[in-house]
Amino acid sequence: MAKKYIFITGGVVSSLGKGITSASLGLLLMSYGLKISLVKIDPYINVDPGTMNPYQHGEVYVLDDGAETDLDLGHYERFTGLTLSRKNNFTTGQVYYTVITKERKGDYLGKTVQVIPHITDEIKKRIKEAGKDKDVLIVEIGGTIGDIEGLPFLEAIRQMRYDVGKDNCLYIHLTLVPYIKVAGELKTKPTQHSVKELQSIGISPDIIVCRSEKRLTNEAKEKIAMFCNVEKEAVINAVDVDTVYEIPLRFKKEKLDELVLKKLGLEPKKEQDLSQWQEMVESIKKPKDSVSIAFVGKYVGLKESYKSLIEAFIHSGASMNIKVNLKWIEAEELEETEPDKLLGDVDGILVPGGFGLRGIEGKIKAIQYARENKIPFLGICLGMQAAAVEFARHVVGLKNAHSEEFDKNAEHKVIHLAKRWEKDGQIIERDENTDKGGTMRLGAYPCIIAPSTLAHKIYNKKKISERHRHRYEFNNDYKELFKKHGLVISGESPDKEFVEIIEIKEHPFFIGVQFHPEFKSRPLNPHPVIKSFVEKSYESKRAKAEN
């Protein structure tokens, strides 16, 4: 059980930035030497976001242990550098599933199972488990105050103050203070209503963080403090910024970290030093140059679907003091257009992951264009698989080559369902007659890098570990044939069952990875594959300018 708990709720509207607020506060507390962890509670009934459409949910963020989680876990890991696990994210679906399973087994000894105490007890149990051996646990409650599905969680965190004592529990409420342009005024009434809603269920916020387009006036702060029953110093302004990585520095200026330490009676364990973070933010805000990269995806209508990848490009650009301009290209549009029209002005081409047949031929077309025109290329997950199909068709000459996922009748299934699968530490054999077996390869797996390859130059090590989220993989039956035609298998699982990295030697930079490198990129430690791709794309830009 953690020594102290901070609960972060949101009001007025959704998507205000509770996740960024939680992550920023986590970074600030860690900078004092405190041991922290974070939890995201999602009120939806899905067990996890793994089956949800990206347009519904945004990115599914995968952890080392294979948990499919909310994208806020990505913010937590990026800001704090922590490696989280499945205990750091849970949903209504998981809570009810656990309670109903216990009821069916007779664990409640015939009692009537109710929201209070059985559901709320399960919620509190999970929160306390996540906070084991930590100085502070930050808990973010998804959704908005007033949502019916969030009520059991709010009741559980209300009870937590009684369980752990009021000195060990802090409530932070994030609200919107809209600016009415016509009146030229910031309006505090929505915040007052949101706090009143929270108070009606027994929770009085200790700190109110106000998201706004413009800085709060002294008058607005006083008004919120008076009507929401908090001290004026506990009204924190979260004004819009150029980059989310600036938010911890803004909170520092507002003295949020000092206020939290004071209210929880916490003593810093070391002197705070945010200089590296400050330098990184300055690099993002004032880049010396830029590079253009085509982002050939199938969910470009909702860029949140690629959140970690977007952030990974920001990290790599900041480390080089350049801005990475992503040119968003809908893969389906490329199927009907000459590639030169959409790709002729870029310095690098990225084909990210995804599921389903839609847009696959557009991705293959982009890869062919990158290969033939010697444009730096990076393929991730489905992007790597599409690169294998493109190579099979246009270099090896296997005209009827495709992924088994998209064409069961293809003569050459160069991408197929694996015959063996490892899930939760167990080997699962695929049933060839029913196509049943392990359905998804999730989480961190080891990969052995071949010497004298681009991959080895990038990582400069023999063994790596990367996170996966996919069903289909490279068909090993084609390994030797592909090698004869110049495809390099530069990364494989230790038992050589799974191809992890492919590359082409006769190309300035052409690499495909089966894993998702973006999940391990951090602001102060960009992922080497993505950083190398950005560096090569920038070199390509400069070479074109010189010519």
mmCIF file of C-alpha atoms in Angstrom, residues 251-420:
data_model
loop_
_atom_site.group_PDB
_atom_site.id
_atom_site.type_symbol
_atom_site.label_atom_id
_atom_site.label_comp_id
_atom_site.label_asym_id
_atom_site.label_seq_id
_atom_site.Cartn_x
_atom_site.Cartn_y
_atom_site.Cartn_z
ATOM 1 C CA PHE A 251 3.079 23.429 -13.099
ATOM 2 C CA LYS A 252 6.433 24.059 -11.434
ATOM 3 C CA LYS A 253 5.981 27.816 -11.982
ATOM 4 C CA GLU A 254 2.501 27.562 -10.464
ATOM 5 C CA LYS A 255 4.082 25.718 -7.484
ATOM 6 C CA LEU A 256 1.761 22.726 -7.861
ATOM 7 C CA ASP A 257 4.496 20.327 -6.767
ATOM 8 C CA GLU A 258 5.282 22.343 -3.627
ATOM 9 C CA LEU A 259 1.572 22.542 -2.778
ATOM 10 C CA VAL A 260 1.163 18.755 -3.121
ATOM 11 C CA LEU A 261 4.210 18.103 -0.912
ATOM 12 C CA LYS A 262 2.844 20.508 1.711
ATOM 13 C CA LYS A 263 -0.693 19.097 1.715
ATOM 14 C CA LEU A 264 0.516 15.497 1.951
ATOM 15 C CA GLY A 265 3.316 16.245 4.427
ATOM 16 C CA LEU A 266 5.994 14.832 2.098
ATOM 17 C CA GLU A 267 9.681 15.654 2.429
ATOM 18 C CA PRO A 268 11.880 15.811 -0.713
ATOM 19 C CA LYS A 269 14.583 13.100 -0.791
ATOM 20 C CA LYS A 270 16.889 15.025 -3.143
ATOM 21 C CA GLU A 271 17.295 18.420 -4.764
ATOM 22 C CA GLN A 272 15.108 18.929 -7.811
ATOM 23 C CA ASP A 273 16.873 19.273 -11.194
ATOM 24 C CA LEU A 274 14.731 19.761 -14.313
ATOM 25 C CA SER A 275 17.514 21.205 -16.504
ATOM 26 C CA GLN A 276 17.592 18.321 -19.009
ATOM 27 C CA TRP A 277 13.820 18.472 -19.356
ATOM 28 C CA GLN A 278 14.036 22.248 -19.880
ATOM 29 C CA GLU A 279 16.663 21.815 -22.634
ATOM 30 C CA MET A 280 14.491 19.218 -24.381
ATOM 31 C CA VAL A 281 11.467 21.552 -24.297
ATOM 32 C CA GLU A 282 13.543 24.436 -25.712
ATOM 33 C CA SER A 283 14.717 22.177 -28.522
ATOM 34 C CA ILE A 284 11.104 21.335 -29.413
ATOM 35 C CA LYS A 285 10.002 24.979 -29.291
ATOM 36 C CA LYS A 286 12.977 26.439 -31.195
ATOM 37 C CA PRO A 287 14.200 23.909 -33.763
ATOM 38 C CA LYS A 288 17.053 24.963 -36.065
ATOM 39 C CA ASP A 289 15.645 23.096 -39.086
ATOM 40 C CA SER A 290 12.954 20.633 -40.191
ATOM 41 C CA VAL A 291 12.492 17.362 -42.049
ATOM 42 C CA SER A 292 9.405 16.072 -43.878
ATOM 43 C CA ILE A 293 8.215 12.491 -43.407
ATOM 44 C CA ALA A 294 5.243 10.889 -45.152
ATOM 45 C CA PHE A 295 3.000 9.049 -42.678
ATOM 46 C CA VAL A 296 1.104 6.510 -44.820
ATOM 47 C CA GLY A 297 -1.599 5.231 -42.472
ATOM 48 C CA LYS A 298 -5.167 4.034 -42.457
ATOM 49 C CA TYR A 299 -6.437 5.835 -39.341
ATOM 50 C CA VAL A 300 -5.120 9.295 -40.213
ATOM 51 C CA GLY A 301 -8.614 10.722 -39.621
ATOM 52 C CA LEU A 302 -7.957 10.265 -35.887
ATOM 53 C CA LYS A 303 -4.314 11.008 -35.178
ATOM 54 C CA GLU A 304 -4.736 9.809 -31.554
ATOM 55 C CA SER A 305 -4.581 6.309 -33.105
ATOM 56 C CA TYR A 306 -0.855 6.897 -33.613
ATOM 57 C CA LYS A 307 -0.171 8.859 -30.411
ATOM 58 C CA SER A 308 3.032 7.089 -29.337
ATOM 59 C CA LEU A 309 4.475 7.229 -32.851
ATOM 60 C CA ILE A 310 3.809 10.964 -33.127
ATOM 61 C CA GLU A 311 5.491 11.495 -29.761
ATOM 62 C CA ALA A 312 8.447 9.295 -30.777
ATOM 63 C CA PHE A 313 9.084 11.596 -33.753
ATOM 64 C CA ILE A 314 8.967 14.609 -31.425
ATOM 65 C CA HIS A 315 11.555 12.928 -29.159
ATOM 66 C CA SER A 316 13.878 12.157 -32.077
ATOM 67 C CA GLY A 317 13.502 15.628 -33.562
ATOM 68 C CA ALA A 318 14.212 17.286 -30.199
ATOM 69 C CA SER A 319 17.414 15.266 -29.776
ATOM 70 C CA MET A 320 18.633 16.680 -33.110
ATOM 71 C CA ASN A 321 17.119 20.143 -32.592
ATOM 72 C CA ILE A 322 14.945 19.776 -35.698
ATOM 73 C CA LYS A 323 11.185 19.651 -36.221
ATOM 74 C CA VAL A 324 9.720 16.529 -37.820
ATOM 75 C CA ASN A 325 6.857 17.591 -40.093
ATOM 76 C CA LEU A 326 4.551 14.620 -40.660
ATOM 77 C CA LYS A 327 2.729 14.630 -43.973
ATOM 78 C CA TRP A 328 -0.430 12.624 -43.320
ATOM 79 C CA ILE A 329 -1.388 10.398 -46.250
ATOM 80 C CA GLU A 330 -4.461 8.181 -46.271
ATOM 81 C CA ALA A 331 -3.301 4.798 -47.627
ATOM 82 C CA GLU A 332 -6.535 4.322 -49.607
ATOM 83 C CA GLU A 333 -6.003 7.652 -51.369
ATOM 84 C CA LEU A 334 -2.598 6.450 -52.536
ATOM 85 C CA GLU A 335 -4.230 3.457 -54.247
ATOM 86 C CA GLU A 336 -5.945 5.836 -56.686
ATOM 87 C CA THR A 337 -3.129 8.384 -57.097
ATOM 88 C CA GLU A 338 0.286 8.522 -58.721
ATOM 89 C CA PRO A 339 2.710 8.148 -55.786
ATOM 90 C CA ASP A 340 4.878 10.995 -57.083
ATOM 91 C CA LYS A 341 2.036 13.459 -56.430
ATOM 92 C CA LEU A 342 1.810 12.568 -52.732
ATOM 93 C CA LEU A 343 5.330 11.344 -51.981
ATOM 94 C CA GLY A 344 7.522 13.358 -54.323
ATOM 95 C CA ASP A 345 8.304 16.134 -51.841
ATOM 96 C CA VAL A 346 9.115 14.110 -48.685
ATOM 97 C CA ASP A 347 12.477 13.190 -47.139
ATOM 98 C CA GLY A 348 11.384 9.870 -45.640
ATOM 99 C CA ILE A 349 8.447 7.444 -45.806
ATOM 100 C CA LEU A 350 6.890 5.706 -42.796
ATOM 101 C CA VAL A 351 4.307 2.914 -43.024
ATOM 102 C CA PRO A 352 2.914 2.205 -39.511
ATOM 103 C CA GLY A 353 0.923 -0.691 -38.082
ATOM 104 C CA GLY A 354 -2.789 -1.389 -38.420
ATOM 105 C CA PHE A 355 -5.369 -4.139 -38.826
ATOM 106 C CA GLY A 356 -7.537 -5.164 -41.776
ATOM 107 C CA LEU A 357 -7.299 -5.123 -45.572
ATOM 108 C CA ARG A 358 -8.341 -1.497 -46.138
ATOM 109 C CA GLY A 359 -5.497 0.582 -47.539
ATOM 110 C CA ILE A 360 -3.006 -2.298 -47.758
ATOM 111 C CA GLU A 361 -2.362 -1.839 -51.505
ATOM 112 C CA GLY A 362 -1.717 1.869 -50.918
ATOM 113 C CA LYS A 363 0.872 0.969 -48.281
ATOM 114 C CA ILE A 364 2.550 -1.486 -50.655
ATOM 115 C CA LYS A 365 2.605 1.210 -53.354
ATOM 116 C CA ALA A 366 4.314 3.656 -50.954
ATOM 117 C CA ILE A 367 6.917 1.039 -50.044
ATOM 118 C CA GLN A 368 7.676 0.303 -53.693
ATOM 119 C CA TYR A 369 8.135 4.035 -54.300
ATOM 120 C CA ALA A 370 10.521 4.316 -51.316
ATOM 121 C CA ARG A 371 12.541 1.276 -52.410
ATOM 122 C CA GLU A 372 12.860 2.233 -56.084
ATOM 123 C CA ASN A 373 13.615 5.915 -55.423
ATOM 124 C CA LYS A 374 16.079 5.265 -52.580
ATOM 125 C CA ILE A 375 13.992 7.268 -50.083
ATOM 126 C CA PRO A 376 14.631 6.399 -46.403
ATOM 127 C CA PHE A 377 11.908 3.971 -45.313
ATOM 128 C CA LEU A 378 10.674 2.588 -41.998
ATOM 129 C CA GLY A 379 7.930 -0.042 -41.780
ATOM 130 C CA ILE A 380 6.399 -0.901 -38.409
ATOM 131 C CA CYS A 381 4.384 -4.095 -37.742
ATOM 132 C CA LEU A 382 1.924 -4.205 -40.690
ATOM 133 C CA GLY A 383 4.342 -1.834 -42.449
ATOM 134 C CA MET A 384 7.085 -4.462 -42.187
ATOM 135 C CA GLN A 385 4.711 -7.172 -43.427
ATOM 136 C CA ALA A 386 3.637 -4.997 -46.376
ATOM 137 C CA ALA A 387 7.348 -4.488 -47.186
ATOM 138 C CA ALA A 388 7.791 -8.264 -47.346
ATOM 139 C CA VAL A 389 4.814 -8.566 -49.727
ATOM 140 C CA GLU A 390 6.147 -5.710 -51.910
ATOM 141 C CA PHE A 391 9.588 -7.346 -52.073
ATOM 142 C CA ALA A 392 8.039 -10.721 -52.959
ATOM 143 C CA ARG A 393 6.025 -9.208 -55.819
ATOM 144 C CA HIS A 394 8.450 -6.736 -57.362
ATOM 145 C CA VAL A 395 11.927 -8.096 -56.577
ATOM 146 C CA VAL A 396 11.537 -11.859 -56.182
ATOM 147 C CA GLY A 397 8.841 -11.970 -58.898
ATOM 148 C CA LEU A 398 6.129 -13.810 -56.924
ATOM 149 C CA LYS A 399 3.190 -12.054 -58.552
ATOM 150 C CA ASN A 400 0.538 -13.793 -56.445
ATOM 151 C CA ALA A 401 2.141 -12.970 -53.112
ATOM 152 C CA HIS A 402 0.136 -11.571 -50.212
ATOM 153 C CA SER A 403 -0.478 -11.872 -46.504
ATOM 154 C CA GLU A 404 -2.577 -14.867 -45.504
ATOM 155 C CA GLU A 405 -4.637 -12.414 -43.420
ATOM 156 C CA PHE A 406 -5.850 -10.595 -46.531
ATOM 157 C CA ASP A 407 -5.860 -13.302 -49.204
ATOM 158 C CA LYS A 408 -6.388 -16.938 -48.176
ATOM 159 C CA ASN A 409 -6.129 -17.950 -51.850
ATOM 160 C CA ALA A 410 -2.797 -16.252 -52.521
ATOM 161 C CA GLU A 411 -0.315 -18.625 -54.141
ATOM 162 C CA HIS A 412 2.512 -17.240 -51.984
ATOM 163 C CA LYS A 413 1.485 -16.434 -48.405
ATOM 164 C CA VAL A 414 4.671 -14.649 -47.392
ATOM 165 C CA ILE A 415 2.962 -13.455 -44.190
ATOM 166 C CA HIS A 416 1.025 -16.092 -42.243
ATOM 167 C CA LEU A 417 -0.272 -17.134 -38.827
ATOM 168 C CA ALA A 418 2.590 -18.566 -36.781
ATOM 169 C CA LYS A 419 2.562 -22.316 -36.154
ATOM 170 C CA ARG A 420 3.779 -21.885 -32.584
#
